[in-house]
PDB file of C-alpha atoms and ligand atoms in Angstrom:
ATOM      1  CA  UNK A 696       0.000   0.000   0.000  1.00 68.00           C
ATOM      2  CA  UNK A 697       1.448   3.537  -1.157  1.00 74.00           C
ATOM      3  CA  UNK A 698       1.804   6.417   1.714  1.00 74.00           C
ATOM      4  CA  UNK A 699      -1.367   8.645   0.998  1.00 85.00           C
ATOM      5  CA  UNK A 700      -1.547  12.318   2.658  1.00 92.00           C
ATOM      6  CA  UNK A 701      -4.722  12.962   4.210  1.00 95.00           C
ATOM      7  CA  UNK A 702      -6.741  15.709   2.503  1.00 97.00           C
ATOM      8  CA  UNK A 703      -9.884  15.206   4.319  1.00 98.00           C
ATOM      9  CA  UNK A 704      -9.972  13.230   7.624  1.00 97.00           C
ATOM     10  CA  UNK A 705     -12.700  10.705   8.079  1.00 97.00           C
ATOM     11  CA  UNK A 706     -14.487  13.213  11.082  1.00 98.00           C
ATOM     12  CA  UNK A 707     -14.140  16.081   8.613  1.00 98.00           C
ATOM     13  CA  UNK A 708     -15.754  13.808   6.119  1.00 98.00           C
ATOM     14  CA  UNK A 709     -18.602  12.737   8.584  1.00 98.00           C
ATOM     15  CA  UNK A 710     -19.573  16.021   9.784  1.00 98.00           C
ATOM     16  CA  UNK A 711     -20.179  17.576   6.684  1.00 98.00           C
ATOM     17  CA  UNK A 712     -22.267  14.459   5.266  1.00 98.00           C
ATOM     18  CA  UNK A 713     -24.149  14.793   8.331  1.00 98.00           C
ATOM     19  CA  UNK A 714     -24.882  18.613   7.273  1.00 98.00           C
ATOM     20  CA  UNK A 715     -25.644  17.784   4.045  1.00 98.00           C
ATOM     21  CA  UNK A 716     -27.942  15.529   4.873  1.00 98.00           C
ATOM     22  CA  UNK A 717     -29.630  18.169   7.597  1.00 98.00           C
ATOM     23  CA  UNK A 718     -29.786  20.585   4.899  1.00 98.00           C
ATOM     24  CA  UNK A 719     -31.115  17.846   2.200  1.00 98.00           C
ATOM     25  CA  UNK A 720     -34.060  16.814   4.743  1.00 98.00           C
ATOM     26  CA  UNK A 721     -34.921  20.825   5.277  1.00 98.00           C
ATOM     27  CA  UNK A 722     -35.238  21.458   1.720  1.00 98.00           C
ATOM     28  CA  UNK A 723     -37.410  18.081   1.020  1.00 98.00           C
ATOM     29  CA  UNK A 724     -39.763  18.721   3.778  1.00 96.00           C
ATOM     30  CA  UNK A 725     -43.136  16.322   3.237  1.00 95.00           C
ATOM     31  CA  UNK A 726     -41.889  14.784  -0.056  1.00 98.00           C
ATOM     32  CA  UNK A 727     -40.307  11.348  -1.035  1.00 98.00           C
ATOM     33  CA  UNK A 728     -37.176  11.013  -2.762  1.00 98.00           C
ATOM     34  CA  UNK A 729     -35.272   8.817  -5.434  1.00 98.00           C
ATOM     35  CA  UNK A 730     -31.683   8.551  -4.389  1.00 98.00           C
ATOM     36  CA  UNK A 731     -29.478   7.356  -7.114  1.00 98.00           C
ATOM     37  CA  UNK A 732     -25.634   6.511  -6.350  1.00 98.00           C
ATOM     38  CA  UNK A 733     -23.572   7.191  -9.474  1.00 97.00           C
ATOM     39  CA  UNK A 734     -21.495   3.782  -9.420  1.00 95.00           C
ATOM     40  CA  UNK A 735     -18.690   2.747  -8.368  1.00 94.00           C
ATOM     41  CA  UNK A 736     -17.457   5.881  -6.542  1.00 95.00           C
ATOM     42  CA  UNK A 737     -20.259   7.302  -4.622  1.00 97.00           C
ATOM     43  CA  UNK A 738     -21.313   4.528  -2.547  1.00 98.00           C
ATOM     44  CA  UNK A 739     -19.708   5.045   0.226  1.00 98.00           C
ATOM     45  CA  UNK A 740     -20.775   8.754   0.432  1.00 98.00           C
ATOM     46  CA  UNK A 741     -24.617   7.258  -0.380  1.00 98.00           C
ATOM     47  CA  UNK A 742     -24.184   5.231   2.132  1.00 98.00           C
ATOM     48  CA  UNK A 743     -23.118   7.463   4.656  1.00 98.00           C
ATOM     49  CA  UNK A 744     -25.838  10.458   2.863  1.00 98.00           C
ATOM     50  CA  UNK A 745     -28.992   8.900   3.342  1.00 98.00           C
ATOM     51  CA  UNK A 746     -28.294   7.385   7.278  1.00 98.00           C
ATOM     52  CA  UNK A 747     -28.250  11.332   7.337  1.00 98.00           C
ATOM     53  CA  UNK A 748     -31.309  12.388   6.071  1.00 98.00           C
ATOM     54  CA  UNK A 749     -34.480  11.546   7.824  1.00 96.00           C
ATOM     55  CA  UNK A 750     -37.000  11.434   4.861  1.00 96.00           C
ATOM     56  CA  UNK A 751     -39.123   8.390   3.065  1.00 98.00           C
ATOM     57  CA  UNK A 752     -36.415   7.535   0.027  1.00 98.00           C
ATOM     58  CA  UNK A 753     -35.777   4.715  -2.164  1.00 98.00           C
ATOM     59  CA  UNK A 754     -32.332   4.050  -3.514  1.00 98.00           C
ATOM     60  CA  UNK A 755     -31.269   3.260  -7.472  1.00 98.00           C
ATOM     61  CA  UNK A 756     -27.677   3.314  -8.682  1.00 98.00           C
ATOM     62  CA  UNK A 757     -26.658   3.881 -12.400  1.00 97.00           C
ATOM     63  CA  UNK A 758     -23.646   2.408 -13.587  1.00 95.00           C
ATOM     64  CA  UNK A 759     -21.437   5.041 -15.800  1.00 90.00           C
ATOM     65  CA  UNK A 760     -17.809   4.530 -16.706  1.00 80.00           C
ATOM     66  CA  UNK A 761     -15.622   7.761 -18.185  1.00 70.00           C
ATOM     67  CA  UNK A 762     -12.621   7.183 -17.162  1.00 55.00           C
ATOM     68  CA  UNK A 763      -9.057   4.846 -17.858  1.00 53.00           C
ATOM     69  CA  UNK A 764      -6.276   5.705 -15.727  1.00 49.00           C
ATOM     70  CA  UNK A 765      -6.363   9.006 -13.867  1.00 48.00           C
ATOM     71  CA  UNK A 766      -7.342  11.231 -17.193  1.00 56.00           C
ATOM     72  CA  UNK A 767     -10.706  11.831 -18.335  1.00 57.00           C
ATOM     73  CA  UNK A 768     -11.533  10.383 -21.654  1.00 59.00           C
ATOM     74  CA  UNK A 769     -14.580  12.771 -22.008  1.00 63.00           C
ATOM     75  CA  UNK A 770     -16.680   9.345 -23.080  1.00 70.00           C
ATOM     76  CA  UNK A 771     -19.564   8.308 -20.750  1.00 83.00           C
ATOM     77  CA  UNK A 772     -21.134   5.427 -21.330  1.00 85.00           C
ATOM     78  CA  UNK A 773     -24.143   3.754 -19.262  1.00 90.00           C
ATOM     79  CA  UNK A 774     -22.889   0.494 -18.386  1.00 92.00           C
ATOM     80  CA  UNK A 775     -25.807   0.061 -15.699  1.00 96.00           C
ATOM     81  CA  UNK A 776     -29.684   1.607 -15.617  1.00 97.00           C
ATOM     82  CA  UNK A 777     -32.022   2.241 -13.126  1.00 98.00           C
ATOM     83  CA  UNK A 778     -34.290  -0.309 -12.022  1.00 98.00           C
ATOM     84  CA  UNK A 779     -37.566   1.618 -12.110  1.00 98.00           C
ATOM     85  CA  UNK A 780     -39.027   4.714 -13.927  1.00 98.00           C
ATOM     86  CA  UNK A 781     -38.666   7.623 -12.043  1.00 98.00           C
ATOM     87  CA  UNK A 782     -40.895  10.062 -14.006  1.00 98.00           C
ATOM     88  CA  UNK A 783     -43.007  12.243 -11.633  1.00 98.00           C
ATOM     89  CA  UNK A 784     -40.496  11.727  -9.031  1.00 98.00           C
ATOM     90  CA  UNK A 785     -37.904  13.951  -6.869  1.00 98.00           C
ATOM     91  CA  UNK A 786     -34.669  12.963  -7.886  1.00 98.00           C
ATOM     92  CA  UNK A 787     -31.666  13.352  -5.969  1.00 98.00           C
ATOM     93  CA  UNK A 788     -27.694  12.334  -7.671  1.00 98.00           C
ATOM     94  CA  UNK A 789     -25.616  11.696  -5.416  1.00 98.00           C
ATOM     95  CA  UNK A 790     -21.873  11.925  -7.198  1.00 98.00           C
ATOM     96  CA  UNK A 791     -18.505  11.418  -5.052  1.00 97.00           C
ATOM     97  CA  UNK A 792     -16.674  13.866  -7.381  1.00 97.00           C
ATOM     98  CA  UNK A 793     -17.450  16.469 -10.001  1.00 95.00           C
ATOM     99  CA  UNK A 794     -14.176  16.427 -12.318  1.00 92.00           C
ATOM    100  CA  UNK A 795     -14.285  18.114 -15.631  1.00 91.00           C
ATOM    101  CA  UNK A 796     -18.139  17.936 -15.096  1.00 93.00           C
ATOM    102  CA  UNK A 797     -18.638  15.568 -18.652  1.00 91.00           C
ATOM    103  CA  UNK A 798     -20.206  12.730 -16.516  1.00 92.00           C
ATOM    104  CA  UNK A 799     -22.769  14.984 -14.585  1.00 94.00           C
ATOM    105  CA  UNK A 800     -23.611  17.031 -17.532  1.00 93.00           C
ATOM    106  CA  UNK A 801     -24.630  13.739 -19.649  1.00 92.00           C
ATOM    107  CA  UNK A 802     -26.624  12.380 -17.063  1.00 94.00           C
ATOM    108  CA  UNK A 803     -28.050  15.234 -16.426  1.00 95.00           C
ATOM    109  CA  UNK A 804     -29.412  15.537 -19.765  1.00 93.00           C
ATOM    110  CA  UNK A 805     -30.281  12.311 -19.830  1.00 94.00           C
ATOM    111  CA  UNK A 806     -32.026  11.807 -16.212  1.00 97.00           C
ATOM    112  CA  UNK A 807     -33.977  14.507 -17.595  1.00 97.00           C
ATOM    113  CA  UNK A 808     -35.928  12.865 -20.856  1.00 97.00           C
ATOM    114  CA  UNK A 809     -37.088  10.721 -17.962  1.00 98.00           C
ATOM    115  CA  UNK A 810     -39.397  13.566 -16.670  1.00 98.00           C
ATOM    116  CA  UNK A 811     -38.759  13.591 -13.017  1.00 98.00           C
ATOM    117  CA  UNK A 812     -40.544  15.963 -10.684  1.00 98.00           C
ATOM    118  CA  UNK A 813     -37.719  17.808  -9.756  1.00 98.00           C
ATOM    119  CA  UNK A 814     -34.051  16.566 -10.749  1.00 98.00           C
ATOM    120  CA  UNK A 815     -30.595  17.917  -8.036  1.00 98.00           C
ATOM    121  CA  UNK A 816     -27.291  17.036  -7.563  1.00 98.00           C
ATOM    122  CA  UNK A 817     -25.644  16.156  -3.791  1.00 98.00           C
ATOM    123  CA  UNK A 818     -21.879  15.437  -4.909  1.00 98.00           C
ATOM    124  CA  UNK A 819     -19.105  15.002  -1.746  1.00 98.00           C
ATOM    125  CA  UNK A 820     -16.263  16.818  -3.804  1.00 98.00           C
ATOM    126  CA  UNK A 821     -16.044  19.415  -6.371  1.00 97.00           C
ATOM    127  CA  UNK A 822     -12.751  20.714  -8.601  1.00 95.00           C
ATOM    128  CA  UNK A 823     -14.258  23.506 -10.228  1.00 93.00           C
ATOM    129  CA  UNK A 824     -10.409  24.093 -11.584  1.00 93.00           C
ATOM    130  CA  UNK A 825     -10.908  21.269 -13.327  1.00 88.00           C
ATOM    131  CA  UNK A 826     -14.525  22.132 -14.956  1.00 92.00           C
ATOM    132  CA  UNK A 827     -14.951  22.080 -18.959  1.00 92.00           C
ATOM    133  CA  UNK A 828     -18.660  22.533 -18.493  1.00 93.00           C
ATOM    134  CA  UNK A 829     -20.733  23.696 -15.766  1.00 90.00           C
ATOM    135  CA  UNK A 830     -23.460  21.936 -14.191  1.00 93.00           C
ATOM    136  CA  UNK A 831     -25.297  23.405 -11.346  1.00 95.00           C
ATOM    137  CA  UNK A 832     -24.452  21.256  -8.105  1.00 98.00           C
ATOM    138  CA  UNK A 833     -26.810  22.023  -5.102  1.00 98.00           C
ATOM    139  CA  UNK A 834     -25.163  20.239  -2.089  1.00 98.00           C
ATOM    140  CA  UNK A 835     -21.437  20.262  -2.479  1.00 98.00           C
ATOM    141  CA  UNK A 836     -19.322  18.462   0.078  1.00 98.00           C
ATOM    142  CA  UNK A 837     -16.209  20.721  -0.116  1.00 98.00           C
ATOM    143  CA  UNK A 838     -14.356  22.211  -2.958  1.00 98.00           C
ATOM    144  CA  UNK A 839     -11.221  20.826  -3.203  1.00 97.00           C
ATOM    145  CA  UNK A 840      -7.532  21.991  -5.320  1.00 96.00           C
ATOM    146  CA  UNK A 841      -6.274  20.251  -8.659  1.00 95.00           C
ATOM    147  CA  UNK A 842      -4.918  16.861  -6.693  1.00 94.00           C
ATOM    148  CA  UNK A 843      -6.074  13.333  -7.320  1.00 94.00           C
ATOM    149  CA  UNK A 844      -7.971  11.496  -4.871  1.00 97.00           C
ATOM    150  CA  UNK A 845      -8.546   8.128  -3.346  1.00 97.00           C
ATOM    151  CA  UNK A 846     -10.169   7.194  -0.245  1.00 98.00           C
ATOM    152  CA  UNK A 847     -14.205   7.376   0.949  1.00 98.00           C
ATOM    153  CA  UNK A 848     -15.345   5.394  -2.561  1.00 98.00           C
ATOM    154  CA  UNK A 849     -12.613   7.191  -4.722  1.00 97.00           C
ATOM    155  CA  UNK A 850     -10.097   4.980  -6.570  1.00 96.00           C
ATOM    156  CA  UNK A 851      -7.001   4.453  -8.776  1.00 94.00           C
ATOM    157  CA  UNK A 852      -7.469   2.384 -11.324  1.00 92.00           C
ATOM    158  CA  UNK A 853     -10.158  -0.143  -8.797  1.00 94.00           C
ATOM    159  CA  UNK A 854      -8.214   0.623  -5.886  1.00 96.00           C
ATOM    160  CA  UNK A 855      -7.992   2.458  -2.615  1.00 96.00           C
ATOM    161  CA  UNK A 856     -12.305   2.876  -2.235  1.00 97.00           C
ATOM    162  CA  UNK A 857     -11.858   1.404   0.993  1.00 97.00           C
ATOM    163  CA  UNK A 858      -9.682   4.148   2.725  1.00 96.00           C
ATOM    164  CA  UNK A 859     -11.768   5.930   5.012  1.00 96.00           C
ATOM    165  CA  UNK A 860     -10.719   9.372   4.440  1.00 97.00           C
ATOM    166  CA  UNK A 861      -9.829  11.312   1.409  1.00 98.00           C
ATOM    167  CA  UNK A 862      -6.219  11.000   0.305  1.00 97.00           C
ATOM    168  CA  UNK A 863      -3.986  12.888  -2.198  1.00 96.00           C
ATOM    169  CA  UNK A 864      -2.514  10.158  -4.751  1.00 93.00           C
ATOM    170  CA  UNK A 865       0.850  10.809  -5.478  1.00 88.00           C
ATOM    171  CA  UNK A 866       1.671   7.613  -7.603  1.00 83.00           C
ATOM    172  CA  UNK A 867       3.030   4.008  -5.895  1.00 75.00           C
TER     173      UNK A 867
HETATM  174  C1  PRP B1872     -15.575   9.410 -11.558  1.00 56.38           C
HETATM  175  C2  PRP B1872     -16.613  10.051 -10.654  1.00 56.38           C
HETATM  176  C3  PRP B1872     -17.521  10.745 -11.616  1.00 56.38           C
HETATM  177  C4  PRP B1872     -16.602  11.125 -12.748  1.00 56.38           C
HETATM  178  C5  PRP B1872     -16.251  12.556 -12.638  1.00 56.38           C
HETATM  179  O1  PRP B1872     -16.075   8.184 -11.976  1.00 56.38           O
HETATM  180  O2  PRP B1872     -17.295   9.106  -9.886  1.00 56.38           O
HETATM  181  O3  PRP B1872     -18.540   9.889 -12.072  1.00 56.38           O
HETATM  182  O4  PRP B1872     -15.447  10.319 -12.640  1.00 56.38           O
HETATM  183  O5  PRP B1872     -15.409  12.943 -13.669  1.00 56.38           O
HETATM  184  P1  PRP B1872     -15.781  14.038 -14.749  1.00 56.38           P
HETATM  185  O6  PRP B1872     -16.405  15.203 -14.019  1.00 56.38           O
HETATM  186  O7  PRP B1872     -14.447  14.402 -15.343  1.00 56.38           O
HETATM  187  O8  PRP B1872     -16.687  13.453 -15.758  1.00 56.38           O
HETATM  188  P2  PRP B1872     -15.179   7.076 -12.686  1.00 56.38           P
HETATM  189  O9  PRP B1872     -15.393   7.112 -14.148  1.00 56.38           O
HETATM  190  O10 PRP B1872     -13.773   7.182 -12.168  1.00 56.38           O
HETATM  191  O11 PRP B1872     -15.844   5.729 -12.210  1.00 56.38           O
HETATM  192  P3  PRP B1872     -16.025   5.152 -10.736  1.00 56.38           P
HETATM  193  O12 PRP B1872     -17.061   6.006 -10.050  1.00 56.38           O
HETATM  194  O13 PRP B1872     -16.494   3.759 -10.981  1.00 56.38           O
HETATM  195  O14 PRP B1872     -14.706   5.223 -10.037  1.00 56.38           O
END
């Protein structure tokens, strides 16, 4: 196992996925929500999101796949759909990280020929210096600099998703 340096410690992690979810319950007041986990990376932070927010929810996870190595290829591809329809329904992403924003934006647009109710995004980290598109995030963990990350569902090539914090990669 490499040496990582912490970025985000594991109670730094767990506070502010406890606020999120605070906040997320607030704003969803007397409505249900659809929860979908962006797999593989964001299960952890689902996991950890929804034991946070005290609302009925049901949980889907979409399979997408953009990346080989530690560069963004810019090609999405669904390589796993929902389960059920979720037209009429509040719909809640939940991303671990918002990159160059390619993966969002496409399933944004494409979440939204589905015809939910309402359609947001919860994602745990955010690189705006990174952004080549835009895509409005509501609940964003904690902006973070230019470094890549492991740890808390976040891998290298398959690895290092089980570290419980957020890590800098520096190479093995
Ligand atoms: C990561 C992450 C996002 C995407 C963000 O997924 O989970 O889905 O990349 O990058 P972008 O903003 O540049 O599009 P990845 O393809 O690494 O798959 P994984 O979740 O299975 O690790």
């Amino acid at each position: 196992m490499p040496k990582f340096d912490t970025m985000l410690s594991s109670e730094k992690v767990a506070a502010r996925v406890k606020e999120l979810g605070a906040q997320i319950s607030r704003d969803y007041k007397g409505k249900k929500v659809v929860v979908i986990g962006v797999l593989k990376g964001s299960f952890i932070f689902l996991a950890d999101l929804v034991r946070s927010m005290d609302m009925p929810l049901t949980i889907d996870f979409l399979g997408v796949s953009s990346y080989a190595g530690t560069q963004s290829t810019g090609v999405v591809a669904i390589t796993q759909d929902l389960t059920k329809p979720v037209e009429g329904k509040h719909v809640l992403v939940v991303e671990d990280i918002v990159d160059t924003g390619l993966t969002l934006q496409y399933l944004v647009e494409n979440l939204k020929t589905r015809n939910p109710a309402s359609l947001e995004v919860a994602c745990l980290l955010d690189k705006p210096s990174r952004a080549k598109v835009r895509v409005p995030v509501k609940y964003v963990g904690f902006t973070i600099d230019d470094e890549f990350v492991v740890g808390y569902g976040l891998d290298y090539d398959g690895l290092y998703r089980n570290l419980p914090y957020i890590a800098i990669y520096r190479g093995e």
